[in-house]
mmCIF file of C-alpha atoms in Angstrom:
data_model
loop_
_atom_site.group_PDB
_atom_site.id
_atom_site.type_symbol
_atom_site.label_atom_id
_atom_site.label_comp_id
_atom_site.label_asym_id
_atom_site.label_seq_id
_atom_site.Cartn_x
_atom_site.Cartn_y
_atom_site.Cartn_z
ATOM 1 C CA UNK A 3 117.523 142.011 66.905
ATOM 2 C CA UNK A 4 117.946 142.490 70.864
ATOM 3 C CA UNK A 5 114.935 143.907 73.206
ATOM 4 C CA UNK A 6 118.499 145.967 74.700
ATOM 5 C CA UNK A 7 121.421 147.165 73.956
ATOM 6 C CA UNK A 8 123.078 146.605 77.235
ATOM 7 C CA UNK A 9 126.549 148.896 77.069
ATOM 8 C CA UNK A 10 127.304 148.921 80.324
ATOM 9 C CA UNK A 11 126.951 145.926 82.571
ATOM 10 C CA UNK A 12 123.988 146.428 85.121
ATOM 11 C CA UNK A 13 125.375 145.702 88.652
ATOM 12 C CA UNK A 14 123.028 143.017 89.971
ATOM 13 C CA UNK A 15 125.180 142.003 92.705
ATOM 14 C CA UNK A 16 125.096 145.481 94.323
ATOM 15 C CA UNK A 17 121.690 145.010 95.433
ATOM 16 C CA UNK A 18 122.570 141.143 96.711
ATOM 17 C CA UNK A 19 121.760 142.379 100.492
ATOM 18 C CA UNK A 20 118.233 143.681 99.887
ATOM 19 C CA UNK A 21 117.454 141.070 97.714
ATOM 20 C CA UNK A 22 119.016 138.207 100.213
ATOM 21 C CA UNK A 23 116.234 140.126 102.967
ATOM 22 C CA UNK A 24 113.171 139.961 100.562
ATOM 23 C CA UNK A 25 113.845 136.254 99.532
ATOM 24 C CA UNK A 26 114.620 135.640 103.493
ATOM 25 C CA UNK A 27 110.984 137.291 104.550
ATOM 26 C CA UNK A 28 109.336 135.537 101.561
ATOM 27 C CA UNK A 29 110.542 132.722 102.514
ATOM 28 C CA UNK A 30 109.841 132.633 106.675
ATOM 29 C CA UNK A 31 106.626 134.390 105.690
ATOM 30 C CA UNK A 32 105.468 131.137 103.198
ATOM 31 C CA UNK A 33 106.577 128.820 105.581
ATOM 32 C CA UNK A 34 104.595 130.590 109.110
ATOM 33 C CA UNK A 35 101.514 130.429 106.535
ATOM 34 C CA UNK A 36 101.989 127.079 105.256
ATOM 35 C CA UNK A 37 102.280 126.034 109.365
ATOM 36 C CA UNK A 38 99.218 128.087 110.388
ATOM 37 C CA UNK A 39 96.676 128.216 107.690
ATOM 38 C CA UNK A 40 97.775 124.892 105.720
ATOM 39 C CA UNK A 41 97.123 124.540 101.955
ATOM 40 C CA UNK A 42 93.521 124.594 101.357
ATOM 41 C CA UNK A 43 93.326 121.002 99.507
ATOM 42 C CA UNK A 44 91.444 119.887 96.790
ATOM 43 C CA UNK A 45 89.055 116.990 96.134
ATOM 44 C CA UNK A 46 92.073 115.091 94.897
ATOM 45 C CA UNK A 47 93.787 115.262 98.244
ATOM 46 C CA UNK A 48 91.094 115.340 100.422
ATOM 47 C CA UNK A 49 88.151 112.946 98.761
ATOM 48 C CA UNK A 50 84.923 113.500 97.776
ATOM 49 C CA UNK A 51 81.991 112.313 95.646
ATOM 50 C CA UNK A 52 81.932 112.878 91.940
ATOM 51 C CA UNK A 53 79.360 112.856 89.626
ATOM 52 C CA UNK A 54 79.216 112.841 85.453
ATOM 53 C CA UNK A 55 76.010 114.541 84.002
ATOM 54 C CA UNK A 56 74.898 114.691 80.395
ATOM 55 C CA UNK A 57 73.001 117.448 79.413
ATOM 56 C CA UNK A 58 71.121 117.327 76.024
ATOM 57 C CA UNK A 59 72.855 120.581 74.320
ATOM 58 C CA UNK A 60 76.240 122.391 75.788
ATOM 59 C CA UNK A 61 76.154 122.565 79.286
ATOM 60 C CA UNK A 62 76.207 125.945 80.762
ATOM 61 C CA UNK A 63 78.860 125.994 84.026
ATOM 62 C CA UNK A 64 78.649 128.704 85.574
ATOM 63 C CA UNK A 65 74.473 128.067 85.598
ATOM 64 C CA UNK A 66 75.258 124.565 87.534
ATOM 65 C CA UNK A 67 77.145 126.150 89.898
ATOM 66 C CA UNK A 68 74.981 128.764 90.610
ATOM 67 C CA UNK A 69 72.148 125.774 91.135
ATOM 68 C CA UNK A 70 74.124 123.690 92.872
ATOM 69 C CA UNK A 71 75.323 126.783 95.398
ATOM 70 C CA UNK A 72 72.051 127.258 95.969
ATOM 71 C CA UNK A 73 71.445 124.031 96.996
ATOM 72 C CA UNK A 74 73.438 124.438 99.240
ATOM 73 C CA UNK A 75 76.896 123.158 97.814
ATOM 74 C CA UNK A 76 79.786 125.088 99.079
ATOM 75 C CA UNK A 77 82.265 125.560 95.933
ATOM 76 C CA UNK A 78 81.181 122.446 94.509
ATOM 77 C CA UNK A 79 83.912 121.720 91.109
ATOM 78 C CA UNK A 80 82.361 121.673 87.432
ATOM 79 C CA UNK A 81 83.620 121.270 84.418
ATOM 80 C CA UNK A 82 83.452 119.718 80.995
ATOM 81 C CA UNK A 83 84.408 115.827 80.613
ATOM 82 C CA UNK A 84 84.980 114.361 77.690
ATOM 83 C CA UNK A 85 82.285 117.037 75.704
ATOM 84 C CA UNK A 86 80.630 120.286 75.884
ATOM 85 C CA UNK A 87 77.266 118.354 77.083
ATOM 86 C CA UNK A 88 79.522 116.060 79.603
ATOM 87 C CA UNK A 89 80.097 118.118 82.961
ATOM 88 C CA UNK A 90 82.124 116.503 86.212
ATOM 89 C CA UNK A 91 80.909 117.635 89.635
ATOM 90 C CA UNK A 92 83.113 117.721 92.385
ATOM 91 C CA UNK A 93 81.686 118.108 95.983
ATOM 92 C CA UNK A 94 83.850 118.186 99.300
ATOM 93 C CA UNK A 95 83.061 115.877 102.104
ATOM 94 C CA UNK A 96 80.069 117.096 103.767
ATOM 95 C CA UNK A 97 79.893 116.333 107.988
ATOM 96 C CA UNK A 98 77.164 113.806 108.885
ATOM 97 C CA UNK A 99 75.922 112.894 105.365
ATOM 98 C CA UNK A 100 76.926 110.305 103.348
ATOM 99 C CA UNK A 101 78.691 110.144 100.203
ATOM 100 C CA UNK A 102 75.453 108.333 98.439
ATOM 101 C CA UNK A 103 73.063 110.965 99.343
ATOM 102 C CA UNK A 104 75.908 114.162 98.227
ATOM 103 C CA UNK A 105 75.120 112.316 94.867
ATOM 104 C CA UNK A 106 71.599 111.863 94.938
ATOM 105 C CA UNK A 107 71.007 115.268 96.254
ATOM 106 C CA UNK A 108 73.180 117.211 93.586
ATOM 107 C CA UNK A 109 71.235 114.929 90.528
ATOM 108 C CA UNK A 110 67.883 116.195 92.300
ATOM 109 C CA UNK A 111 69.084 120.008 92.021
ATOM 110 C CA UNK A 112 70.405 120.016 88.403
ATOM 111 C CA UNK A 113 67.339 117.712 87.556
ATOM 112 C CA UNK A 114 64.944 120.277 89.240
ATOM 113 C CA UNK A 115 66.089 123.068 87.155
ATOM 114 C CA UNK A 116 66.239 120.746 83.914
ATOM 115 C CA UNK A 117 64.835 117.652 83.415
ATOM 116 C CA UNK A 118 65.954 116.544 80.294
ATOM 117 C CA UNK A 119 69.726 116.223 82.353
ATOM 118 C CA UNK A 120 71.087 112.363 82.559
ATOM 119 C CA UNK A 121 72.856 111.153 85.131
ATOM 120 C CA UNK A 122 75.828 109.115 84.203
ATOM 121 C CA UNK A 123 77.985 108.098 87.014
ATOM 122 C CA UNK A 124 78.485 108.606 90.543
ATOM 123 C CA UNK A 125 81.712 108.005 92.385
ATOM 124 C CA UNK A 126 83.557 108.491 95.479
ATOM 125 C CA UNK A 127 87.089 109.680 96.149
ATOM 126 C CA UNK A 128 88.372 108.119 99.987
ATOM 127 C CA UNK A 129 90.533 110.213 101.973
ATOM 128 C CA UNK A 130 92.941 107.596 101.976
ATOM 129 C CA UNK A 131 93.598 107.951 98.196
ATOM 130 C CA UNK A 132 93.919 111.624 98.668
ATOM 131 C CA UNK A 133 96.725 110.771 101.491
ATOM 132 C CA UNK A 134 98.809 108.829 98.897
ATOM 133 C CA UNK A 135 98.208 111.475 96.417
ATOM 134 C CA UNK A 136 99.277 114.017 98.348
ATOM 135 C CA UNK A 137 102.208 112.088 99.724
ATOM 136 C CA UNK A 138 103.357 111.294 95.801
ATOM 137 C CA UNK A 139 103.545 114.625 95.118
ATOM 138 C CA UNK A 140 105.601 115.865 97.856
ATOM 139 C CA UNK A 141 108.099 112.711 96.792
ATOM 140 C CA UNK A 142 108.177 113.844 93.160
ATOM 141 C CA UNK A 143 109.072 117.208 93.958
ATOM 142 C CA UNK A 144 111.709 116.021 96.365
ATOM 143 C CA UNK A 145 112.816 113.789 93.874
ATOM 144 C CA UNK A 146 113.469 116.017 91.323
ATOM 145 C CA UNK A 147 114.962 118.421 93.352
ATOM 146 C CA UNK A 148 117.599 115.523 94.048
ATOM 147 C CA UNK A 149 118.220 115.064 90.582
ATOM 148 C CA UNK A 150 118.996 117.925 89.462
ATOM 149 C CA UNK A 151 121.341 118.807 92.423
ATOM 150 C CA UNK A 152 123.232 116.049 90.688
ATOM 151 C CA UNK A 153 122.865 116.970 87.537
ATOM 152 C CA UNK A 154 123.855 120.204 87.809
ATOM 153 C CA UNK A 155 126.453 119.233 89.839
ATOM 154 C CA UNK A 156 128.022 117.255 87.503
ATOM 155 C CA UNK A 157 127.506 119.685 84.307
ATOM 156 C CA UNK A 158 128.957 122.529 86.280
ATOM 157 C CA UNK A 159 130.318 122.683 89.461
ATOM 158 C CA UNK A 160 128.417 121.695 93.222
ATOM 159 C CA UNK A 161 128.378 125.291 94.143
ATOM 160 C CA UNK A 162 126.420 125.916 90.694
ATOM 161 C CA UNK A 163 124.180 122.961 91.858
ATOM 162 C CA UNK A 164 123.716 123.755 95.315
ATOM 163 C CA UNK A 165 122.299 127.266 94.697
ATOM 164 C CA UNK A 166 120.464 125.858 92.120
ATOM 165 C CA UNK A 167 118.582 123.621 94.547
ATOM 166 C CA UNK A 168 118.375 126.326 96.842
ATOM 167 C CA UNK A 169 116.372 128.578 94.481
ATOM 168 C CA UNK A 170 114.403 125.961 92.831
ATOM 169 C CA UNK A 171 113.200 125.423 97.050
ATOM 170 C CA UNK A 172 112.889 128.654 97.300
ATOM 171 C CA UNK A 173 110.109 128.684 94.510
ATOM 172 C CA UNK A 174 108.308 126.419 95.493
ATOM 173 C CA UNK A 175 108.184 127.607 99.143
ATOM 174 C CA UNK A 176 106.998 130.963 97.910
ATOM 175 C CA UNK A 177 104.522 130.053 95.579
ATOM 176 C CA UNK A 178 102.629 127.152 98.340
ATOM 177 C CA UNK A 179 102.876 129.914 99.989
ATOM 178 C CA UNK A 180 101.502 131.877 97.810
ATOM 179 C CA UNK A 181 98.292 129.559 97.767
ATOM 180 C CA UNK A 182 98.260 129.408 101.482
ATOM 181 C CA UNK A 183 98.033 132.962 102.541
ATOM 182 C CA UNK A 184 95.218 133.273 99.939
ATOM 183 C CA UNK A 185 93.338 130.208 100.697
ATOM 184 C CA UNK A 186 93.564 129.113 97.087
ATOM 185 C CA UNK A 187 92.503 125.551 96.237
ATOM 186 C CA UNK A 188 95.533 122.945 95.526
ATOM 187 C CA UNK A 189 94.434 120.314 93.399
ATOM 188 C CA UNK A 190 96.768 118.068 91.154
ATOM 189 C CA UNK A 191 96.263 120.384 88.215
ATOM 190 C CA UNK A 192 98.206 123.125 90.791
ATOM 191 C CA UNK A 193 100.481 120.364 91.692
ATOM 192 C CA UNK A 194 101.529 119.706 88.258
ATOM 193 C CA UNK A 195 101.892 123.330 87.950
ATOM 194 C CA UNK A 196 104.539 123.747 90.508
ATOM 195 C CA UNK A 197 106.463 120.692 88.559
ATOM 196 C CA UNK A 198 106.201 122.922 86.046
ATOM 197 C CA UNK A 199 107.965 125.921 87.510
ATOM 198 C CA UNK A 200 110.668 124.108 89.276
ATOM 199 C CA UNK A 201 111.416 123.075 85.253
ATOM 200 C CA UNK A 202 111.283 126.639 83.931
ATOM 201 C CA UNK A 203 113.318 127.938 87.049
ATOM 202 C CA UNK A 204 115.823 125.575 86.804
ATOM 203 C CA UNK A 205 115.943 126.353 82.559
ATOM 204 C CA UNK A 206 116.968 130.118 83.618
ATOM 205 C CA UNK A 207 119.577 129.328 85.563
ATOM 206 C CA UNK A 208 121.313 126.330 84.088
ATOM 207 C CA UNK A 209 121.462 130.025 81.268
ATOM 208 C CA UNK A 210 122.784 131.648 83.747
ATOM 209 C CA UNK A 211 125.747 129.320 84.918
ATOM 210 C CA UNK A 212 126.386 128.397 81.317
ATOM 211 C CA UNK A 213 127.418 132.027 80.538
ATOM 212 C CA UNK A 214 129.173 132.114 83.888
ATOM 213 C CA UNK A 215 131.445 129.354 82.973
ATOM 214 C CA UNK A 216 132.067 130.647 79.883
ATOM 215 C CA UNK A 217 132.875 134.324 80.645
ATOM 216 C CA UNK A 218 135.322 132.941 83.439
ATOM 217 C CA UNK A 219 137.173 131.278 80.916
ATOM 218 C CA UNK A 220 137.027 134.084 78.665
ATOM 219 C CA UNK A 221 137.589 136.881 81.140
ATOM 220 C CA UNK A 222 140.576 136.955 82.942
ATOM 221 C CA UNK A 223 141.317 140.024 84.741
ATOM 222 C CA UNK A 224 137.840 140.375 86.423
ATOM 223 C CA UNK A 225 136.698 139.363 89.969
ATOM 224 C CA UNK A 226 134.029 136.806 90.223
ATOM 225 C CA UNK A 227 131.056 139.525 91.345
ATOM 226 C CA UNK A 228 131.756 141.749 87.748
ATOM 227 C CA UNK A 229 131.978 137.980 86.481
ATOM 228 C CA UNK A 230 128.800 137.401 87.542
ATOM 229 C CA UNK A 231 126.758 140.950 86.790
ATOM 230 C CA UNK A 232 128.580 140.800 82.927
ATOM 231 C CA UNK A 233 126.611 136.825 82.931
ATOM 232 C CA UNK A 234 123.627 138.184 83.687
ATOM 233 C CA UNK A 235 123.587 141.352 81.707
ATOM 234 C CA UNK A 236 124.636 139.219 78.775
ATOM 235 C CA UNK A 237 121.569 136.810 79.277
ATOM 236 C CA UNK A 238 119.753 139.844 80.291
ATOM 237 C CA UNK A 239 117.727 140.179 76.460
ATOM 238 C CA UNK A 240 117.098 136.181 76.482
ATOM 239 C CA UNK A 241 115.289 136.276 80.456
ATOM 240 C CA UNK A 242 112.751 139.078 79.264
ATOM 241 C CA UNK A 243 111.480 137.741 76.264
ATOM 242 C CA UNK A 244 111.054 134.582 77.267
ATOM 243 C CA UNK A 245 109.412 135.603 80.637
ATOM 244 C CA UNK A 246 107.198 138.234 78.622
ATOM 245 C CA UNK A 247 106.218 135.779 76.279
ATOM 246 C CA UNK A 248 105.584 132.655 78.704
ATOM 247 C CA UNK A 249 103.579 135.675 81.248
ATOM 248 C CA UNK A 250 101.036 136.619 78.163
ATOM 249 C CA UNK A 251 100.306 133.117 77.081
ATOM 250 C CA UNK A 252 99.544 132.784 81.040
ATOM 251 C CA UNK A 253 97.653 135.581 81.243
ATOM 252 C CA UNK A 254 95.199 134.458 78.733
ATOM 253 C CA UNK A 255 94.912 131.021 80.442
ATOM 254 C CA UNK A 256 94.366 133.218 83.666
ATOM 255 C CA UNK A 257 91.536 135.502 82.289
ATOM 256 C CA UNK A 258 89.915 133.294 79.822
ATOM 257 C CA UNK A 259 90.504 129.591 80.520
ATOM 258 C CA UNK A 260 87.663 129.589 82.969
ATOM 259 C CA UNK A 261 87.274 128.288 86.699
ATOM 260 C CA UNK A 262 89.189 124.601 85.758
ATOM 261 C CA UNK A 263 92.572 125.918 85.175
ATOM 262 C CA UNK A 264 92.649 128.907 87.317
ATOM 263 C CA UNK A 265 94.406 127.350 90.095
ATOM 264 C CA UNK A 266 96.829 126.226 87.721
ATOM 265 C CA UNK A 267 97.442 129.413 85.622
ATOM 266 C CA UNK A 268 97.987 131.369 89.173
ATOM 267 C CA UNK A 269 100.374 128.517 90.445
ATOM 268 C CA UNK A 270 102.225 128.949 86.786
ATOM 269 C CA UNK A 271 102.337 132.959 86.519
ATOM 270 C CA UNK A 272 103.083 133.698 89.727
ATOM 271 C CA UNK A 273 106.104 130.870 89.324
ATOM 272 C CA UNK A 274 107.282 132.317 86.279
ATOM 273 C CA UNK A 275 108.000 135.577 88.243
ATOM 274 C CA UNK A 276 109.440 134.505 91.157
ATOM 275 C CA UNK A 277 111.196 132.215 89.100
ATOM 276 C CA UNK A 278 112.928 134.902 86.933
ATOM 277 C CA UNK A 279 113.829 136.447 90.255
ATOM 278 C CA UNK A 280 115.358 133.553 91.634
ATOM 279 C CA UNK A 281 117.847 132.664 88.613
ATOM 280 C CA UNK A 282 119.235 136.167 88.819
ATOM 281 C CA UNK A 283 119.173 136.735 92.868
ATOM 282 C CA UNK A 284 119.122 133.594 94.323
ATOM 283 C CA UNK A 285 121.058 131.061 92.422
ATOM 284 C CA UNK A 286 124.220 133.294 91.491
ATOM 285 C CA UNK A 287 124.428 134.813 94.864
ATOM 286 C CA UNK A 288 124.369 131.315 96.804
ATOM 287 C CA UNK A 289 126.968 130.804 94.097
ATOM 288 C CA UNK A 290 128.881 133.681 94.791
ATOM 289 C CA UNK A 291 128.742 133.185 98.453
ATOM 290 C CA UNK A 292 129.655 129.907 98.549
ATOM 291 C CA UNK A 293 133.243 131.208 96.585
ATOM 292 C CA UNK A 294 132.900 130.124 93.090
ATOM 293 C CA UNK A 295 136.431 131.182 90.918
ATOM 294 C CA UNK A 296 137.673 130.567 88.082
ATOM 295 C CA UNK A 297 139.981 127.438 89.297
ATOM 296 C CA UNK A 298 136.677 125.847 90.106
ATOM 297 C CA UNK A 299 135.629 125.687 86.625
ATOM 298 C CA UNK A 300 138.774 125.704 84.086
ATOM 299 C CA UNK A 301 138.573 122.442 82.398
ATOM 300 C CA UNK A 302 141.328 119.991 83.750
ATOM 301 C CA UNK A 303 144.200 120.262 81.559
ATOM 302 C CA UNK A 304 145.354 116.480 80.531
ATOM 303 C CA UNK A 305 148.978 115.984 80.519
ATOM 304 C CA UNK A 306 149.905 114.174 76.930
ATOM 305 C CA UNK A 307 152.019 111.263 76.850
ATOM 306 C CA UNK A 308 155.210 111.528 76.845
ATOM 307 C CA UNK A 309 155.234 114.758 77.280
ATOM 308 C CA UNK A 310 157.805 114.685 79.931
ATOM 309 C CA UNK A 311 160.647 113.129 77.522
ATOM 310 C CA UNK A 312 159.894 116.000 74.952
ATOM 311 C CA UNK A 313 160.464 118.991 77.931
ATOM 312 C CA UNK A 314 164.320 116.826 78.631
ATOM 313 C CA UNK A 315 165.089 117.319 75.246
#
């Protein structure tokens, strides 16, 4: 049963201009903030001092933050490791005090408010480990970018590929950007999130170019931009239930998966969106622009031998 009973083909294209201008200002407006205010980086990128507590019955969170705010922690990191009664305490590089005494200072808090909490660990993150982190992970995502310009590439056609790339960039500019004009922490778990979306773009528009290809085969007396709105019309039913569906599950990871996974919940919803966007706006009209026809993708037809000495007789 389909969410729509698409008719009439909905003229995406038409609206290519505006929608070329919003991705443009996105775009220029994630990359001024990513120059100006940075990403605001995690303890994985940045180092820091971690400590593992064991509390005698389930630890209560959002109490040891409170406590260790108090302390005088600024947005120290908690969360369960390993158990309920296991918490992991992240605290940020503080100026002029050593990583030994962050430790000692945060087991005096939490012990001052209960004594019966063990300490079980202490250890320190250098920022040199957070360099190489952070230096992986701009690699990977280059990386993968690379591959699938080839892949796509080869499965469809370079023009296909190249606005794939293009929107899968486009993506991930938006939604750092995204994190930097809110001042939103970026920690691996966001990191792996933006993997993520890069995936789930690039799912919606390898769609997208599937049905292209095969409607230009199909299709003959049509120009490529009714080729194109009659793709995406088609796929239309498939992008919005699998958006709506991906959106609630991330919704409830948003709202009620707590303070450890909200970075990555935001990086993933607001990815999903843009990423939706991009598969119908950005890939097919770099596509279009670039002049995609249907010579470019008709199979190659393979002349059969002897097939000359049959047409002589």
């Amino acid at each position: 049963m389909q969410l729509l009973n698409m008719k009439e083909t909905v003229g995406f294209m038409s609206l290519r201009v505006p929608a070329a201008i919003l991705s443009a200002l996105l775009v220029i407006g994630s990359l001024v903030s990513l120059g100006v205010n940075q990403l605001n980086w995690g303890l994985d990128f940045t180092g820091g001092t971690q400590i593992e507590m064991r509390y005698e019955g389930v630890a209560n969170l959002d109490a040891v933050r409170a406590e260790l705010t108090q302390a005088g922690f600024i947005e120290p990191t908690v969360q369960n490791y390993g158990s309920s009664q296991d918490i992991l305490i992240r605290i940020a590089p503080m100026e002029g005090v050593k990583n030994v005494e962050i430790g000692d200072r945060v087991v005096a808090a939490l012990q001052a408010a209960d004594p019966s909490v063990e300490k079980r660990g202490i250890a320190f993150v250098g920022p040199n480990i957070g360099d190489e982190l952070a230096e992986q992970g701009g690699l990977a995502m280059l990386v993968s970018l690379l591959c699938i310009l080839v892949y796509v590439a080869m499965r469809f056609e370079w023009r296909f590929a190249l606005g794939s790339v293009v929107a899968l960039a486009h993506d991930v500019i938006i939604t750092l950007g995204l994190f930097s004009v809110l001042q939103l922490e970026f920690d691996l778990t966001v990191l792996a999130a933006v993997l993520a979306v890069i995936g789930y773009s690039l799912n919606d528009t390898i769609v997208v170019s599937d049905r292209i290809r095969e409607n230009f085969r199909k299709i003959r007396n049509s120009e490529t931009e009714e080729i194109i709105n009659i793709s995406l019309t088609q796929t239309l039913n498939r992008t919005i239930i699998t958006s709506l569906t991906t959106i609630l599950v991330l919704m409830s990871l948003f709202f009620l998966g707590g303070a450890t996974i909200h970075g990555f919940a935001t990086a993933l919803l607001f990815g999903v969106i843009i990423g939706t966007y991009s598969s119908i706006y950005v890939a097919s009209l770099v596509a279009l622009w670039l002049g995609v026809s249907r010579e470019d993708l008709m199979p190659t037809e393979i002349e059969k031998e002897g097939a000359d000495q049959e047409s002589m007789l």
